[in-house]
Each structure stands twice: as C-alpha cells, then as structure tokens.
Amino acid sequence: MAEKERQQLKRSLKPHWVWAIAFGSAIGWGAFVLPPDWISQAGPAGVIIGILLGAVLMMVIGVSYGFLIEKFPVTGGEFSYAYIGFGRGLAFFAGWFLTLGYICIVALNASALALLAKFLFPEFVRIGNLYTVAGYDVSIIQVLIASAALIIFALLNIRGTSFSGRTQFVFSMILIFGILLLAGGAIFADGPSISNLSPAFLPDQTAIASILTILAIAPFAYVGFDNIPQAAEEFKFEANKAFGLIIWSLVAAGLAYAVMIFVTASVMPWQELLAQIESQNSVWGTGDAIESYMGRTGVFIIAIAVVMGIFTGLNGFFISSSRLTFAMGRARILPNAFRKLHKKYHTPYVGILFTLIVCLIAPWFGRQALLWVVDMSSTGVAIAYFFCTATAYKIFKWSDKQKDTHYASTVAPGRKLLSLIGLISSLGFLVLLLVPQSPASLGKESYIVLGVWILLGIVFYLFNAPRYNKIEEKEMNYLILGKEEL
C-alpha cells in the first residue's frame, strides 16, 4: 500500500555541489545589498561581531543537523525531524514555517535582481513607473526583471537536480572570486581605511544591543546551510559527510559577510557614508561605496558577484522549498499534487511551481518589501532550527544509564550539550524577533504577512488533517522516513 505510493528522489548530488548549495544559498545577495542597512543598525563592529557570532551559533546548531542527516538521510529536513521528536501536528507546524522561510528568500533574491538593475540602468528601469511603496518607486520593468528570473530558475530546477548542483558550484566559485577582488581593491586602493570604522558601535546604543540586533537576523543570514538536509535523499555519497559540508559552508559564508561589511564601512567614515546614501536617496549603498574607490570596474565586479549570489539563492531555495513541500505531500499533509514527480525529469515540479506562484507576488511591493521579508524568513527558519535541535537533544543521552527513547538513541554528552545550546539559541532568536520590546522586533507589516501565512497554513491543515491523522503509525513512518519502525 504505502510502499507502492512512496515516490523517491534520485541520488545525483556530489559533495562539492551540496557544499555549493549550502554556501551559495547562505551568502546569496544579502552580503552585497544589506551592509549599509546593517551598519546603520549596529555600527561596523556590531555587525561584524554579530554576524560571526551568528555563524558560530549556526555551527552549534549544525551538530544536530549533521547527526540527524546521518541517521535519517531523507528529504524533508526539519519536517521529518519534528515528526521524529514531536509527532504529526508539530511536524506540520515546523514544515509550514520553514516553507515560509524558504519561499521568502526565493522572493528576496528575485527582488534584489530588480534592485541591481535599477542601480545599473536607472533611466531604463524608471520606464513604466506604477506607484510608490514606502517611498520606493515600483516600475513595470522591475517587476518584469524579477518575474523573469523566477520563471527561468523554476524551469531550470524542473529540468533536474544534477544540472542545478553543477551550476550552483560554478556560480559559487565566481562569487568567491568577486569578493576576493573587492577585498584586494580595498587593501591596495587609496581611500579605504580601517580608521573609517570608528566609532565601532552606534553612539546612542550599547555594544550588546548592537550585537544582539544583528545576531537576531543570523537565521536569515545563514539560512541555506540547512538546505543540505533537504537534499539528503539525493546524496551520491555517504550521509556522514554532511556535517563537514555544513561547517565549511558556514565558515565560508561568515567570512564572506565579514569581508563585505568591512569593505563597505572602510571607504569613508561610516556615519558620513550613511548620511551620503540617505541624502542622495541611493538605490544601492554598497555599490556606491565600491564605486568610490574602484570606479566602474568595481561596480562591474560587485554586479557580477551580486548576480552570482542571486542565482545561487534562487537555485538553492527552489531546490529546498520544492523538496520540503514534496516531503509534506508524500506524508499526505499537503495536497496529493505535491508528491508527484515530473515524468521526464523526476523532479518535484509541483512544489517548484507553487514556490514560483507565491514569489511572483513579491516584485510588486518594491525595495521595502525586502526588509519585511527578511524578518519573516528569520522567524520561519528559527522555528525550524528549534525543532531540529530539540529532536537531537531528545535522542542524545547524557550516559548509558538513561533509558533509550528511540532506536537512534546514542550516548553523546558533548553533543547533547551542544544541541541544548542550539535549542536555547533558537528560542533566543524567536524572542528577539517576536517580543515587541526587543531591538530586533518584527515590524507591523511583517506581522501582517506572517498572520496571513498562519491563516493559509490553518486552511491547508484543516483540509488535509483527516487523511493525515488517519494513516497508521508504521505507514506514516515509511512515508516520511522510508522505514516502518522508529
């Protein structure tokens, strides 16, 4: 019965492709577009410390991911892990919010491509101005650019995982080379100086508050390393290599963020830079900063790097969102269409098309929508991190005197401690984002869209719950994990 109905993905991903999916998704466009926004919230040192500390916390969380991927190499990631640890209802909760996080970042990358076009070709992009959202002019050209990128990458992902993995690696290498060129320019060119990073933090905010403001967005900044479990069913190698791929992707992403923040803040006294960006109503502050010391050559280099970052983000999160919704469809908590595979390419094309349709809404909201979506994606991802670390905590044992709670239970006091730290960190991220008094609290618009997503999730759950909850435990275990016994 279930065995005949359980679709399985093909094993086609090589280790360096998987590393590129994680790194390219984590670094994305944010390192090239958001540094001025982050510096204005925390000062240069606050951003660099917060972003690197975030990488360390992600590595702690990555311990739980590495273990669970090795024991349960199936697509679905946190949805599957939440099922193992907490049952069906909370598995849907975790999966639905993670779907929000992934889809938000696909939309972000497409919108960032339109933003880049506005910076490089301002007159052309102004053609067909439609309206203004939060002070930002939205034109039909921007909408078309972002929409075209979404459609193209959706079609490429439908064509197959091997193609996606191979191109992801090439894009990631070009991205890294671009960052190295920009850093070299800042070191050897006249103008950029480490003295421009003073004062290190915002004058009217404590250093701790500045660091926490940036630390709160770490789930957004590094979301992408957790694309690795979504692809686990497609590994063409042993699953125990996953933890190393997670760590090295986070190391590379943390360094890439730190370098771009340092380069941006070093071109002139950073408060002066921010004032200049605001007075000139700059579309892309990082691009202006690079142009000030490298000219149009620098703009060309960072434009190529941004395009690569956008492409890796679009590619990586189309992979992850479609695999997640495929796993939820296979478990019968999403409509049957989501568990279908393309007859020719054997890809979960319905999840890809669902992601495309939802994301085509974002370009109509302009630049400000990017920041609203950052907050929402951070919330969805932090919830998923919690379920992963909490499940690992339940499986790890302090000593062999503890009773086994699961067939995968193992004595690992060190890893149990790290999973506990990861669990607490995940809750801390949620507190920073959801408590109104927090320096990193969500804005009103983010709460509204988050509420809409919750209502949509309730509708999906109520529609599918009778079937989902009626399936016997052994059959559900097989549908989600590929084995009947836990």
Coordinates of C-alpha atoms in Angstrom, one line a residue:
M1 CA 0.0 0.0 0.0
A2 CA 2.3 2.8 1.3
E3 CA 5.3 1.2 -0.4
K4 CA 3.8 1.5 -3.8
E5 CA 2.7 5.1 -3.2
R6 CA 6.0 6.4 -1.8
Q7 CA 7.9 8.3 -4.5
Q8 CA 11.7 8.5 -4.1
L9 CA 14.1 11.1 -5.4
K10 CA 17.2 10.0 -7.4
R11 CA 20.7 10.1 -6.0
S12 CA 22.6 12.6 -8.2
L13 CA 24.3 15.2 -6.0
K14 CA 28.1 15.2 -5.4
P15 CA 29.7 16.6 -2.2
H16 CA 31.1 19.8 -3.7
W17 CA 27.7 20.5 -5.3
V18 CA 26.0 20.1 -1.9
W19 CA 28.6 22.4 -0.3
A20 CA 27.8 25.0 -3.0
I21 CA 24.1 24.7 -2.5
A22 CA 24.6 25.5 1.2
F23 CA 27.2 28.2 0.8
G24 CA 25.6 29.9 -2.2
S25 CA 22.2 29.9 -0.5
A26 CA 23.6 31.3 2.7
I27 CA 25.6 34.1 1.2
G28 CA 23.1 35.0 -1.5
W29 CA 22.6 38.6 -2.3
G30 CA 22.5 39.9 1.3
A31 CA 26.3 40.3 1.7
F32 CA 26.2 42.8 -1.3
V33 CA 23.0 44.7 -0.7
L34 CA 22.4 44.8 3.1
P35 CA 25.7 46.0 4.7
P36 CA 24.6 49.7 4.8
D37 CA 21.3 48.7 6.4
W38 CA 23.0 46.6 9.0
I39 CA 25.7 49.1 9.7
S40 CA 23.0 51.7 10.4
Q41 CA 21.5 49.4 13.0
A42 CA 24.7 48.4 14.9
G43 CA 27.8 50.1 13.6
P44 CA 30.6 48.2 11.8
A45 CA 32.0 46.3 14.7
G46 CA 28.5 45.4 16.0
V47 CA 27.7 43.9 12.6
I48 CA 30.9 42.0 12.2
I49 CA 30.8 40.6 15.7
G50 CA 27.1 39.8 15.5
I51 CA 27.4 38.1 12.1
L52 CA 30.5 36.0 13.1
L53 CA 28.9 35.1 16.4
G54 CA 25.8 34.0 14.4
A55 CA 28.0 31.7 12.3
V56 CA 29.3 30.1 15.5
L57 CA 25.8 29.5 16.8
M58 CA 24.8 28.1 13.5
M59 CA 27.7 25.6 13.7
V60 CA 26.5 24.6 17.1
I61 CA 23.0 24.0 15.6
G62 CA 24.7 22.2 12.7
V63 CA 25.9 19.5 15.2
S64 CA 22.3 18.4 15.5
Y65 CA 21.7 18.6 11.7
G66 CA 24.8 16.5 11.0
F67 CA 23.7 13.7 13.3
L68 CA 20.1 13.7 12.1
I69 CA 21.1 13.7 8.4
E70 CA 23.4 10.7 9.0
K71 CA 20.7 8.8 10.8
F72 CA 17.8 9.9 8.6
P73 CA 19.0 10.7 5.0
V74 CA 15.6 11.6 3.6
T75 CA 14.2 14.8 2.1
G76 CA 12.0 17.0 4.3
G77 CA 14.7 18.1 6.8
E78 CA 13.1 19.8 9.8
F79 CA 9.6 18.5 8.9
S80 CA 11.0 14.9 9.2
Y81 CA 13.0 15.7 12.4
A82 CA 10.0 17.3 14.1
Y83 CA 7.9 14.2 13.2
I84 CA 10.6 12.0 14.9
G85 CA 10.7 14.1 18.0
F86 CA 7.2 15.6 18.4
G87 CA 4.7 13.8 16.2
R88 CA 2.5 14.8 13.3
G89 CA 0.9 18.1 14.4
L90 CA 4.1 19.8 15.2
A91 CA 5.8 18.3 12.2
F92 CA 3.3 20.2 10.0
F93 CA 3.9 23.4 12.1
A94 CA 7.7 23.2 11.6
G95 CA 7.4 22.3 7.9
W96 CA 4.9 25.1 7.2
F97 CA 7.0 27.8 8.8
L98 CA 10.2 26.6 7.1
T99 CA 8.4 26.7 3.8
L100 CA 7.7 30.3 4.6
G101 CA 11.4 30.9 5.2
Y102 CA 12.5 29.3 2.0
I103 CA 9.9 30.9 -0.2
C104 CA 10.6 34.3 1.3
I105 CA 14.3 34.0 0.3
V106 CA 13.4 33.0 -3.3
A107 CA 11.3 36.1 -3.5
L108 CA 14.1 38.2 -1.9
N109 CA 16.6 37.1 -4.5
A110 CA 14.4 37.9 -7.4
S111 CA 13.6 41.4 -5.9
A112 CA 17.3 42.0 -5.4
L113 CA 17.9 41.4 -9.1
A114 CA 15.4 44.2 -9.9
L115 CA 17.2 46.4 -7.4
L116 CA 20.6 45.8 -9.1
A117 CA 19.1 46.7 -12.4
K118 CA 17.8 49.9 -11.0
F119 CA 21.3 50.8 -9.8
L120 CA 23.0 49.9 -13.1
F121 CA 20.4 51.2 -15.5
P122 CA 18.3 53.8 -13.6
E123 CA 16.7 55.5 -16.6
F124 CA 15.7 52.3 -18.3
V125 CA 14.2 50.9 -15.1
R126 CA 12.2 54.0 -14.4
I127 CA 10.2 53.3 -17.5
G128 CA 6.6 52.5 -16.6
N129 CA 6.6 53.6 -13.0
L130 CA 3.4 52.3 -11.4
Y131 CA 3.3 53.5 -7.9
T132 CA 5.3 54.1 -4.7
V133 CA 5.5 51.7 -1.7
A134 CA 7.2 53.1 1.5
G135 CA 9.0 55.7 -0.6
Y136 CA 10.2 53.3 -3.3
D137 CA 9.1 53.6 -6.9
V138 CA 7.9 50.4 -8.4
S139 CA 8.1 50.1 -12.2
I140 CA 6.8 47.5 -14.6
I141 CA 10.4 47.0 -15.8
Q142 CA 11.5 45.9 -12.3
V143 CA 8.5 43.6 -11.9
L144 CA 9.3 42.0 -15.3
I145 CA 13.0 41.5 -14.4
A146 CA 12.3 39.8 -11.1
S147 CA 9.4 37.8 -12.6
A148 CA 11.6 36.6 -15.5
A149 CA 14.3 35.4 -13.1
L150 CA 11.8 33.5 -11.1
I151 CA 10.3 31.8 -14.1
I152 CA 13.7 30.9 -15.6
F153 CA 15.1 29.3 -12.4
A154 CA 11.8 27.4 -11.8
L155 CA 12.1 25.9 -15.3
L156 CA 15.8 25.1 -14.8
N157 CA 15.0 23.3 -11.5
I158 CA 12.3 21.3 -13.1
R159 CA 14.9 20.0 -15.6
G160 CA 16.9 18.2 -13.0
T161 CA 19.0 18.2 -9.8
S162 CA 22.3 17.4 -11.4
F163 CA 22.1 20.5 -13.6
S164 CA 21.2 22.6 -10.5
G165 CA 24.1 21.2 -8.4
R166 CA 26.7 21.7 -11.2
T167 CA 25.7 25.3 -12.0
Q168 CA 25.5 26.1 -8.3
F169 CA 29.1 25.2 -7.8
V170 CA 30.2 27.4 -10.8
F171 CA 28.2 30.3 -9.6
S172 CA 29.7 30.0 -6.1
M173 CA 33.3 30.0 -7.3
I174 CA 32.7 33.2 -9.4
L175 CA 31.0 34.8 -6.3
I176 CA 34.1 34.0 -4.1
F177 CA 36.5 35.3 -6.7
G178 CA 34.5 38.6 -6.9
I179 CA 34.7 39.1 -3.1
L180 CA 38.4 38.5 -3.1
L181 CA 38.8 41.1 -5.9
L182 CA 36.8 43.7 -3.9
A183 CA 38.8 43.0 -0.7
G184 CA 42.0 43.3 -2.6
G185 CA 40.9 46.6 -4.1
A186 CA 40.0 48.0 -0.6
I187 CA 43.5 46.9 0.7
F188 CA 45.6 48.5 -2.1
A189 CA 43.5 51.4 -3.3
D190 CA 43.7 54.9 -1.9
G191 CA 40.8 56.0 0.3
P192 CA 39.6 52.9 2.2
S193 CA 41.0 52.8 5.8
I194 CA 40.4 50.9 9.0
S195 CA 40.1 54.2 10.8
N196 CA 36.8 54.8 9.0
L197 CA 35.2 52.0 11.1
S198 CA 35.3 54.3 14.1
P199 CA 33.1 54.6 16.2
A200 CA 32.8 50.8 16.3
F201 CA 29.2 50.8 17.5
L202 CA 26.2 53.1 17.3
P203 CA 26.8 56.1 19.6
D204 CA 23.3 56.0 21.0
Q205 CA 23.1 52.2 21.6
T206 CA 25.1 49.9 23.8
A207 CA 27.5 47.5 22.2
I208 CA 25.5 44.5 23.5
A209 CA 22.2 45.9 22.0
S210 CA 24.0 46.4 18.7
I211 CA 25.4 42.9 18.5
L212 CA 22.0 41.4 19.5
T213 CA 20.3 43.3 16.8
I214 CA 22.5 41.6 14.2
L215 CA 22.6 38.3 16.0
A216 CA 18.8 38.2 15.7
I217 CA 19.0 38.0 11.9
A218 CA 21.5 35.2 11.9
P219 CA 18.8 32.6 11.0
F220 CA 18.2 34.7 7.9
A221 CA 21.8 35.5 7.1
Y222 CA 22.8 31.8 7.2
V223 CA 19.7 30.1 6.1
G224 CA 21.0 27.9 3.3
F225 CA 23.3 25.5 5.3
D226 CA 20.0 23.8 6.2
N227 CA 19.4 23.2 2.5
I228 CA 21.7 20.2 3.0
P229 CA 19.1 18.0 4.8
Q230 CA 16.5 18.9 2.2
A231 CA 18.8 17.3 -0.4
A232 CA 19.9 14.3 1.7
E233 CA 17.8 11.8 -0.2
E234 CA 19.7 12.9 -3.4
F235 CA 23.2 12.5 -2.0
K236 CA 25.5 10.4 -4.2
F237 CA 27.8 9.9 -1.2
E238 CA 27.7 8.8 2.4
A239 CA 25.4 10.9 4.6
N240 CA 28.1 11.1 7.4
K241 CA 29.9 13.7 5.2
A242 CA 27.1 16.1 5.7
F243 CA 28.3 17.7 9.0
G244 CA 31.7 18.6 7.4
L245 CA 29.9 20.2 4.5
I246 CA 27.7 22.2 6.9
I247 CA 30.7 23.5 8.9
W248 CA 32.7 24.5 5.8
S249 CA 29.8 26.2 4.2
L250 CA 29.2 28.3 7.4
V251 CA 32.9 29.2 7.7
A252 CA 33.0 30.4 4.1
A253 CA 29.7 32.3 4.5
G254 CA 30.7 34.0 7.7
L255 CA 34.0 35.2 6.2
A256 CA 32.2 36.5 3.1
Y257 CA 29.8 38.5 5.1
A258 CA 32.5 40.0 7.3
V259 CA 34.7 41.0 4.4
M260 CA 31.8 42.8 2.6
I261 CA 30.8 44.6 5.8
F262 CA 34.4 45.7 6.4
V263 CA 34.9 46.8 2.8
T264 CA 31.7 48.8 2.8
A265 CA 32.4 50.6 6.1
S266 CA 36.1 51.3 5.3
V267 CA 35.6 53.5 2.2
M268 CA 34.9 56.7 4.3
P269 CA 33.8 57.4 7.9
W270 CA 30.8 55.2 8.1
Q271 CA 28.4 57.7 9.5
E272 CA 29.3 60.0 6.7
L273 CA 28.7 57.2 4.2
L274 CA 25.3 56.5 5.6
A275 CA 24.4 60.2 5.5
Q276 CA 25.5 60.4 1.9
I277 CA 23.4 57.4 1.0
E278 CA 20.4 58.9 2.6
S279 CA 20.8 62.4 1.2
Q280 CA 21.3 61.0 -2.4
N281 CA 18.4 58.6 -1.9
S282 CA 20.8 55.9 -3.1
V283 CA 19.3 52.7 -4.5
W284 CA 22.3 50.6 -3.6
G285 CA 24.6 51.9 -0.9
T286 CA 27.2 49.1 -1.1
G287 CA 27.5 49.7 -4.9
D288 CA 28.1 53.4 -4.3
A289 CA 30.8 52.6 -1.6
I290 CA 32.6 50.2 -4.0
E291 CA 32.5 52.7 -6.9
S292 CA 34.1 55.4 -4.7
Y293 CA 37.4 53.6 -4.6
M294 CA 37.3 51.2 -7.6
G295 CA 35.2 53.2 -10.1
R296 CA 33.1 51.5 -12.7
T297 CA 35.5 48.5 -12.6
G298 CA 34.5 47.9 -9.0
V299 CA 30.8 48.3 -9.9
F300 CA 31.2 45.7 -12.6
I301 CA 32.9 43.3 -10.2
I302 CA 30.3 43.6 -7.5
A303 CA 27.5 43.5 -10.0
I304 CA 28.8 40.1 -11.2
A305 CA 29.2 38.9 -7.6
V306 CA 25.6 40.0 -6.8
V307 CA 24.2 38.3 -9.8
M308 CA 26.0 35.1 -8.8
G309 CA 24.7 35.5 -5.3
I310 CA 21.2 36.0 -6.5
F311 CA 21.5 33.0 -8.9
T312 CA 22.8 30.7 -6.1
G313 CA 20.0 31.9 -3.8
L314 CA 17.3 31.3 -6.4
N315 CA 18.7 27.9 -7.3
G316 CA 19.3 26.7 -3.8
F317 CA 16.0 27.7 -2.3
F318 CA 13.9 26.5 -5.3
I319 CA 15.6 23.1 -4.5
S320 CA 14.8 23.3 -0.8
S321 CA 11.3 24.6 -0.9
S322 CA 10.2 22.0 -3.5
R323 CA 11.9 19.2 -1.6
L324 CA 10.2 20.3 1.6
T325 CA 6.7 20.5 0.1
F326 CA 7.4 17.2 -1.7
A327 CA 8.1 15.5 1.6
M328 CA 5.0 17.0 3.2
G329 CA 2.9 15.9 0.2
R330 CA 4.4 12.4 0.5
A331 CA 3.2 12.4 4.1
R332 CA -0.3 13.4 2.9
I333 CA -0.4 16.7 4.9
L334 CA -0.3 18.7 1.7
P335 CA -2.5 18.0 -1.4
N336 CA -1.6 14.9 -3.5
A337 CA -0.2 17.1 -6.3
F338 CA 2.9 18.0 -4.2
R339 CA 4.1 14.3 -4.1
K340 CA 4.1 14.0 -7.9
L341 CA 7.4 13.8 -9.8
H342 CA 7.9 15.0 -13.3
K343 CA 7.6 12.1 -15.7
K344 CA 10.7 13.0 -17.7
Y345 CA 13.0 14.8 -15.2
H346 CA 11.9 13.0 -12.0
T347 CA 11.8 16.4 -10.0
P348 CA 9.1 17.6 -7.6
Y349 CA 7.8 20.1 -10.1
V350 CA 4.5 21.0 -8.3
G351 CA 6.5 22.3 -5.3
I352 CA 8.7 24.3 -7.7
L353 CA 5.6 25.8 -9.4
F354 CA 3.9 26.6 -6.0
T355 CA 7.1 28.4 -4.9
L356 CA 7.1 30.3 -8.3
I357 CA 3.4 31.4 -8.0
V358 CA 3.8 32.7 -4.4
C359 CA 7.0 34.5 -5.2
L360 CA 5.6 36.3 -8.2
I361 CA 3.7 38.5 -5.8
A362 CA 6.9 40.0 -4.1
P363 CA 8.2 42.1 -7.0
W364 CA 5.0 44.3 -6.9
F365 CA 6.0 45.6 -3.4
G366 CA 9.4 47.1 -4.1
R367 CA 12.6 47.6 -2.1
Q368 CA 10.9 48.0 1.4
A369 CA 9.3 44.6 1.0
L370 CA 12.8 43.0 1.1
L371 CA 13.3 44.1 4.7
W372 CA 9.8 42.9 5.7
V373 CA 10.6 39.5 4.2
V374 CA 13.9 39.2 6.0
D375 CA 12.1 39.4 9.3
M376 CA 9.5 36.8 8.3
S377 CA 12.1 34.4 6.9
S378 CA 14.1 34.6 10.1
T379 CA 11.1 33.7 12.1
G380 CA 10.2 30.6 10.0
V381 CA 13.8 29.4 10.0
A382 CA 14.3 29.9 13.7
I383 CA 11.2 27.7 14.4
A384 CA 12.7 25.0 12.2
Y385 CA 16.1 25.2 14.0
F386 CA 14.3 24.7 17.3
F387 CA 12.6 21.5 16.2
C388 CA 15.8 20.1 14.8
T389 CA 17.9 20.8 17.9
A390 CA 15.1 19.7 20.2
T391 CA 14.8 16.4 18.4
A392 CA 18.5 15.8 18.6
Y393 CA 18.5 16.7 22.3
K394 CA 15.9 14.0 22.9
I395 CA 17.9 11.4 21.0
F396 CA 21.3 12.1 22.6
K397 CA 21.9 10.7 26.1
W398 CA 24.0 12.0 28.9
S399 CA 25.0 8.5 29.9
D400 CA 24.3 4.8 29.2
K401 CA 22.2 4.8 32.4
Q402 CA 19.5 6.8 30.7
K403 CA 16.6 4.9 29.0
D404 CA 16.6 4.7 25.2
T405 CA 13.8 6.8 23.8
H406 CA 14.5 6.0 20.2
Y407 CA 16.2 3.3 18.1
A408 CA 18.8 6.0 17.2
S409 CA 19.5 6.9 20.8
T410 CA 23.2 7.3 21.5
V411 CA 25.4 8.3 24.4
A412 CA 26.9 11.6 23.5
P413 CA 27.0 14.1 26.4
G414 CA 29.1 16.6 24.4
R415 CA 26.7 16.6 21.5
K416 CA 23.7 16.6 23.8
L417 CA 25.1 19.8 25.5
L418 CA 25.6 21.4 22.0
S419 CA 22.1 20.5 21.0
L420 CA 20.8 22.1 24.2
I421 CA 22.8 25.3 23.4
G422 CA 21.4 25.2 19.9
L423 CA 17.9 24.8 21.2
I424 CA 18.3 27.7 23.6
S425 CA 19.8 29.8 20.8
S426 CA 16.8 29.1 18.6
L427 CA 14.4 30.2 21.3
G428 CA 16.6 33.3 21.8
F429 CA 16.3 34.2 18.1
L430 CA 12.5 33.9 18.3
V431 CA 12.4 36.1 21.5
L432 CA 14.5 38.8 19.7
L433 CA 12.2 38.7 16.7
L434 CA 8.7 38.4 18.4
V435 CA 8.9 40.3 21.6
P436 CA 7.9 43.9 20.9
Q437 CA 10.5 45.4 23.3
S438 CA 13.4 43.7 21.5
P439 CA 15.8 45.8 19.5
A440 CA 15.2 43.4 16.6
S441 CA 11.4 43.0 16.9
L442 CA 9.3 42.5 13.7
G443 CA 7.7 45.5 12.1
K444 CA 4.0 45.9 11.7
E445 CA 4.0 44.8 8.0
S446 CA 6.0 41.7 8.8
Y447 CA 3.4 40.7 11.5
I448 CA 0.6 41.2 9.0
V449 CA 2.1 38.9 6.3
L450 CA 3.1 36.4 9.0
G451 CA -0.6 36.3 10.1
V452 CA -1.7 35.7 6.5
W453 CA 0.7 32.8 6.2
I454 CA -0.5 31.3 9.5
L455 CA -4.1 31.5 8.3
L456 CA -3.2 29.9 5.0
G457 CA -1.5 27.1 7.0
I458 CA -4.6 26.6 9.1
V459 CA -6.6 26.2 5.9
F460 CA -4.2 23.6 4.5
Y461 CA -4.1 21.7 7.7
L462 CA -7.8 21.6 8.2
F463 CA -8.3 20.4 4.6
N464 CA -5.8 17.6 4.8
A465 CA -5.7 16.7 8.6
P466 CA -8.4 14.0 8.4
R467 CA -6.4 12.0 5.9
Y468 CA -3.0 12.8 7.6
N469 CA -4.1 11.7 11.1
K470 CA -5.9 8.6 9.9
I471 CA -2.7 7.0 8.5
E472 CA -1.3 4.3 10.7
E473 CA 2.0 5.0 12.5
K474 CA 4.0 2.4 10.6
E475 CA 2.8 3.6 7.3
M476 CA 3.5 7.2 8.3
N477 CA 7.0 6.3 9.4
Y478 CA 7.6 4.7 6.0
L479 CA 6.1 7.7 4.1
I480 CA 8.3 10.2 5.9
L481 CA 11.5 8.2 6.8
G482 CA 11.5 5.2 4.4
K483 CA 11.3 2.8 7.3
E484 CA 8.4 1.5 9.4
E485 CA 10.0 1.4 12.8
L486 CA 11.4 4.4 14.7

